[in-house]
mmCIF file of C-alpha atoms in Angstrom:
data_model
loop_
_atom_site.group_PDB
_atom_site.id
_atom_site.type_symbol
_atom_site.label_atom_id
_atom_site.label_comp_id
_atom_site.label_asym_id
_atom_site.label_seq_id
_atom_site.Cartn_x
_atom_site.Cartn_y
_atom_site.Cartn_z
ATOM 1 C CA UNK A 1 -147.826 107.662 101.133
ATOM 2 C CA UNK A 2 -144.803 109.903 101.909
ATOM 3 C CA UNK A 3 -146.442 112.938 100.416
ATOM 4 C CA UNK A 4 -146.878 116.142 102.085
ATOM 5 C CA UNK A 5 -150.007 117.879 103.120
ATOM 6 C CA UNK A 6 -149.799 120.686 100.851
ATOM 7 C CA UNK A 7 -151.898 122.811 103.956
ATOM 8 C CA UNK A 8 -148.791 122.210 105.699
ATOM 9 C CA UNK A 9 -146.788 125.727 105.666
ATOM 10 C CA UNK A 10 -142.980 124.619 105.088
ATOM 11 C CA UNK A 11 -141.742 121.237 103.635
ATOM 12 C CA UNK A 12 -139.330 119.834 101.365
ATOM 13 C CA UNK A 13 -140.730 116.147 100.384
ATOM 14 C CA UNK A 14 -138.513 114.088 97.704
ATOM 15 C CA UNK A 15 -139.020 111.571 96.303
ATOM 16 C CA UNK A 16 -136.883 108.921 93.498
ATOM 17 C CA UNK A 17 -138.901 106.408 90.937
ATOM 18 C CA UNK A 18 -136.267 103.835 89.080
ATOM 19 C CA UNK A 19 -137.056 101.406 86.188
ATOM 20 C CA UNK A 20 -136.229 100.168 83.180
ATOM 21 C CA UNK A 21 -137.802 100.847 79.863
ATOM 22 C CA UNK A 22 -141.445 100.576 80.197
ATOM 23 C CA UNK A 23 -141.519 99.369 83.300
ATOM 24 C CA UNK A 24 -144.710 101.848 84.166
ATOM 25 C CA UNK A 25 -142.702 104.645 85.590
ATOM 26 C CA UNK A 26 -144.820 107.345 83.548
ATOM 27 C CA UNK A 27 -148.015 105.329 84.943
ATOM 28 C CA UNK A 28 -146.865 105.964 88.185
ATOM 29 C CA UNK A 29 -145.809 109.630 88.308
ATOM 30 C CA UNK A 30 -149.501 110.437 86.740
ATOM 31 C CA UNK A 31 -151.378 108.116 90.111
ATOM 32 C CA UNK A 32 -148.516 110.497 91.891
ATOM 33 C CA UNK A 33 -150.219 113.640 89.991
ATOM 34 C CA UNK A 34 -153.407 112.338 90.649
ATOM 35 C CA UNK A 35 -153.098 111.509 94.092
ATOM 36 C CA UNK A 36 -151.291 114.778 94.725
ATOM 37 C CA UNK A 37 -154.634 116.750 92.613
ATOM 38 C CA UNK A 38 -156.671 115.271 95.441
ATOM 39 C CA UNK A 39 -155.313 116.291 98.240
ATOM 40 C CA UNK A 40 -155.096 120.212 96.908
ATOM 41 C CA UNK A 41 -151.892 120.664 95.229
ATOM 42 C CA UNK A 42 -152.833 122.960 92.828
ATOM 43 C CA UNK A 43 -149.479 122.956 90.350
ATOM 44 C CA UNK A 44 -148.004 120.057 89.091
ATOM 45 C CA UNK A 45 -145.246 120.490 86.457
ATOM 46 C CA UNK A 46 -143.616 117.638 84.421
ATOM 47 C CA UNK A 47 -140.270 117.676 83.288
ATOM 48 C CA UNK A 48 -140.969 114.923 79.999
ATOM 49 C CA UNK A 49 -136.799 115.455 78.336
ATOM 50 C CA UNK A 50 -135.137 117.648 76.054
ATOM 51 C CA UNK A 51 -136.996 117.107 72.706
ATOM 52 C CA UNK A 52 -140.508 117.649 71.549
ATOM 53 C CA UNK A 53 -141.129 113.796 70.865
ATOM 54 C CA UNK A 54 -140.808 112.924 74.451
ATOM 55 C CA UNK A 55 -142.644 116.025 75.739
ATOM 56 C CA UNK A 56 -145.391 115.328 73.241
ATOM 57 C CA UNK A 57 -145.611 111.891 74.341
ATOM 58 C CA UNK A 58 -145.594 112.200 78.028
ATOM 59 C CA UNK A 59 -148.211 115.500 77.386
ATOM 60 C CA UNK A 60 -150.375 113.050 75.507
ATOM 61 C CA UNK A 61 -150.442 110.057 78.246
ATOM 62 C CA UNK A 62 -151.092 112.742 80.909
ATOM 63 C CA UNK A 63 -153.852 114.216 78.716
ATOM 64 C CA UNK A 64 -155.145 110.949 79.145
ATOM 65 C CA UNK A 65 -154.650 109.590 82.269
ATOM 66 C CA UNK A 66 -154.660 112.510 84.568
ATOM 67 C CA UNK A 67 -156.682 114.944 82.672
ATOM 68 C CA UNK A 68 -159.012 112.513 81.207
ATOM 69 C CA UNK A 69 -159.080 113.597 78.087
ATOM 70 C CA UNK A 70 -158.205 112.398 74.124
ATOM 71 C CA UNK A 71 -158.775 115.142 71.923
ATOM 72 C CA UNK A 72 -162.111 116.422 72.285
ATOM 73 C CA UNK A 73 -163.524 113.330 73.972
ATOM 74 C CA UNK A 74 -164.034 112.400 77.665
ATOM 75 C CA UNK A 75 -162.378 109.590 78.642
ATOM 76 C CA UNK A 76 -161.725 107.360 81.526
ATOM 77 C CA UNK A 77 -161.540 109.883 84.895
ATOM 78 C CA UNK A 78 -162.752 112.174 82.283
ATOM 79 C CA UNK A 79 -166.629 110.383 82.078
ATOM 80 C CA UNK A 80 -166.975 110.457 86.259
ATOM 81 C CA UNK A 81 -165.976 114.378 87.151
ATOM 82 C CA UNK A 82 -169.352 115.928 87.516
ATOM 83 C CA UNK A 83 -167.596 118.763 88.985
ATOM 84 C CA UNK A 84 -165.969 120.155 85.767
ATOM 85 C CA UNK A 85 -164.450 122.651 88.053
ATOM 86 C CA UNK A 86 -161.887 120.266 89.739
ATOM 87 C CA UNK A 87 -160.844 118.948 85.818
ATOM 88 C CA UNK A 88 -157.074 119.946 85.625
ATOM 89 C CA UNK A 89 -156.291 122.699 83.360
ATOM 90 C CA UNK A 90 -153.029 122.056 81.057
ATOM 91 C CA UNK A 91 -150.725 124.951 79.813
ATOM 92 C CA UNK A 92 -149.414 122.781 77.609
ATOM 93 C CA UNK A 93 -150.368 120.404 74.677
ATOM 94 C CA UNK A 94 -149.683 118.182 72.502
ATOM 95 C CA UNK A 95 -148.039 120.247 69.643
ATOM 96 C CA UNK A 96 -146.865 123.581 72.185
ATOM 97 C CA UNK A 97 -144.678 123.621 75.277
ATOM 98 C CA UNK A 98 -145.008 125.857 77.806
ATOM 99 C CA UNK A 99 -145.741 129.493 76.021
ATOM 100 C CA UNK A 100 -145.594 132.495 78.809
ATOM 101 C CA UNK A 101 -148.177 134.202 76.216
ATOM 102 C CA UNK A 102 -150.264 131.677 76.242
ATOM 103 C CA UNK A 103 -150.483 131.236 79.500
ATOM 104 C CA UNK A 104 -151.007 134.719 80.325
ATOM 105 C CA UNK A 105 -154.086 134.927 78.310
ATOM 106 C CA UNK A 106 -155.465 132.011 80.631
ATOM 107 C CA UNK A 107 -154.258 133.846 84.010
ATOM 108 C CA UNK A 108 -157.334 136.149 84.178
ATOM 109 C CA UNK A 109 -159.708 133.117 83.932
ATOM 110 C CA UNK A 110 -158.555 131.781 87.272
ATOM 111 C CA UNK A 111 -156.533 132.935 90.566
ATOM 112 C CA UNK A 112 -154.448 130.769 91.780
ATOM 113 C CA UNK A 113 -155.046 131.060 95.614
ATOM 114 C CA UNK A 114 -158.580 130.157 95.575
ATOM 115 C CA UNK A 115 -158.970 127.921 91.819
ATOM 116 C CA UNK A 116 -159.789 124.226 92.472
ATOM 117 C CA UNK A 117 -158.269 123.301 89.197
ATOM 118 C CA UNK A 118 -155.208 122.128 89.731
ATOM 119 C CA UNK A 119 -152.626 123.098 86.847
ATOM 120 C CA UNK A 120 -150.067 120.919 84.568
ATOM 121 C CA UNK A 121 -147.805 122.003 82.620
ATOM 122 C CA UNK A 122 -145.294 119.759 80.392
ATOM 123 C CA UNK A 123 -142.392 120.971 79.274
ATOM 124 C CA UNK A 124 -138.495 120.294 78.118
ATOM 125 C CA UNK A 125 -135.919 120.329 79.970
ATOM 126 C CA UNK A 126 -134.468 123.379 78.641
ATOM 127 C CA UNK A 127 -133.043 126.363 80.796
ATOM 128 C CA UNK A 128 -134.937 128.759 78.937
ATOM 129 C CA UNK A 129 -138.208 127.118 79.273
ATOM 130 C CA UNK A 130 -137.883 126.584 82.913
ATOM 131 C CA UNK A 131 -136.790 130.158 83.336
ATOM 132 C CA UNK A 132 -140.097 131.575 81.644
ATOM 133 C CA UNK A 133 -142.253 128.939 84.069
ATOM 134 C CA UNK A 134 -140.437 130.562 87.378
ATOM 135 C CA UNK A 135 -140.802 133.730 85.545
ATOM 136 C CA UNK A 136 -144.020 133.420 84.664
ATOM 137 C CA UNK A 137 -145.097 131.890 88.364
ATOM 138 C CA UNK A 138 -143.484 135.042 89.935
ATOM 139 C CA UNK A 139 -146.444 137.357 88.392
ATOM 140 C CA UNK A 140 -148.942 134.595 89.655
ATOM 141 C CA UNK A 141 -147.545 135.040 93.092
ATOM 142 C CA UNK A 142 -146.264 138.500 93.579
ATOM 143 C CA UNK A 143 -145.757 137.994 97.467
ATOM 144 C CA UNK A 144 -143.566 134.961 96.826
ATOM 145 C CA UNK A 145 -144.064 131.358 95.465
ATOM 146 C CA UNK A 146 -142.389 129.296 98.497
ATOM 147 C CA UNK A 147 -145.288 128.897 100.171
ATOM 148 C CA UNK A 148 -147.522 127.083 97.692
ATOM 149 C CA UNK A 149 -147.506 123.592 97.048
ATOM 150 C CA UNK A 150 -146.270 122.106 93.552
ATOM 151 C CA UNK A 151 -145.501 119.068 92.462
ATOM 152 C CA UNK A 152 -142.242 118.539 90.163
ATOM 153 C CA UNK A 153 -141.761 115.226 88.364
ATOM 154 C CA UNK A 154 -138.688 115.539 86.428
ATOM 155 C CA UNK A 155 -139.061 112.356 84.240
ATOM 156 C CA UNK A 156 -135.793 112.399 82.562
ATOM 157 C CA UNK A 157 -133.561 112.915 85.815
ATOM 158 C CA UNK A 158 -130.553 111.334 84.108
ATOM 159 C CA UNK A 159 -130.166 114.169 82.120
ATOM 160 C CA UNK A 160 -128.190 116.969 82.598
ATOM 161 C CA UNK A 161 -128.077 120.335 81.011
ATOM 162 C CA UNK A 162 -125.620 123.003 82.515
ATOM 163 C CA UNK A 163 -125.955 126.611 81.761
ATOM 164 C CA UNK A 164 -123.395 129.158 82.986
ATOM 165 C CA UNK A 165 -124.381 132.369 84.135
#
């Protein structure tokens, strides 16, 4: 309920989920994504560790649960979108994280000020794959990314990497 309207032009909204192991945090960061989907954020990035198992397996349960989606089949939120254009477009999958090719061969299918889609991406916690996301926003948003909303889950908080530059 603390979420901010993503109309709004400046904010800075934060927010901390604790449990223990499988105590539903993943299910609740994805009703987070989906809650913050329907009121018009239209980037929502997941931060799902620093190896592929864990990105692969939070990528899957989002695939499912926010996308609606397992493998080429509809499923739950999936079956009741008639408006296919509001069905969230990943970046990522299962098998590949985030891929700036890859996701500049999808950029001319959409604009980012005026898509309904909102996009997810789900990637590692790796400086290097963060770097080509802000990198890779910055041609998306030439006059500046600050004042669109995203949503960042960072699902493995406790863990640190430290890069020097």
């Amino acid at each position: 309920k603390n979420m901010e309207n993503p109309l709004r032009a400046n904010f800075d909204s934060r927010g901390l989920v604790v449990g223990y192991v499988q105590s539903g945090k993943t299910a609740n960061f994805t009703a987070l994504a989906s809650k913050a989907a329907d009121a018009g954020y239209k980037f929502i990035v997941v931060i799902a560790g620093s190896m592929n198992n864990l990105r692969n397996q939070t990528q899957n349960r989002l695939y499912e649960s926010f996308i609606g989606k397992k493998g080429d089949f509809l499923i739950g939120v999936g079956k009741y979108e008639n408006d296919t254009s509001r069905i969230p477009i990943s970046l990522t999958n299962e098998y590949k994280d985030f891929n700036k090719q890859d996701a500049d061969k999808i950029k001319h299918t959409f604009n980012f000020d005026n898509i309904k889609s909102p996009i997810l991406i789900v990637i590692k916690k790796e400086s290097n794959v963060l770097e080509n996301v802000v990198n890779w926003l910055k041609t998306q948003y030439p006059n500046g990314i600050s004042n669109h909303a995203m949503l960042m889950i960072d699902d493995e908080s406790d863990y640190c990497f430290c890069q020097t530059y």
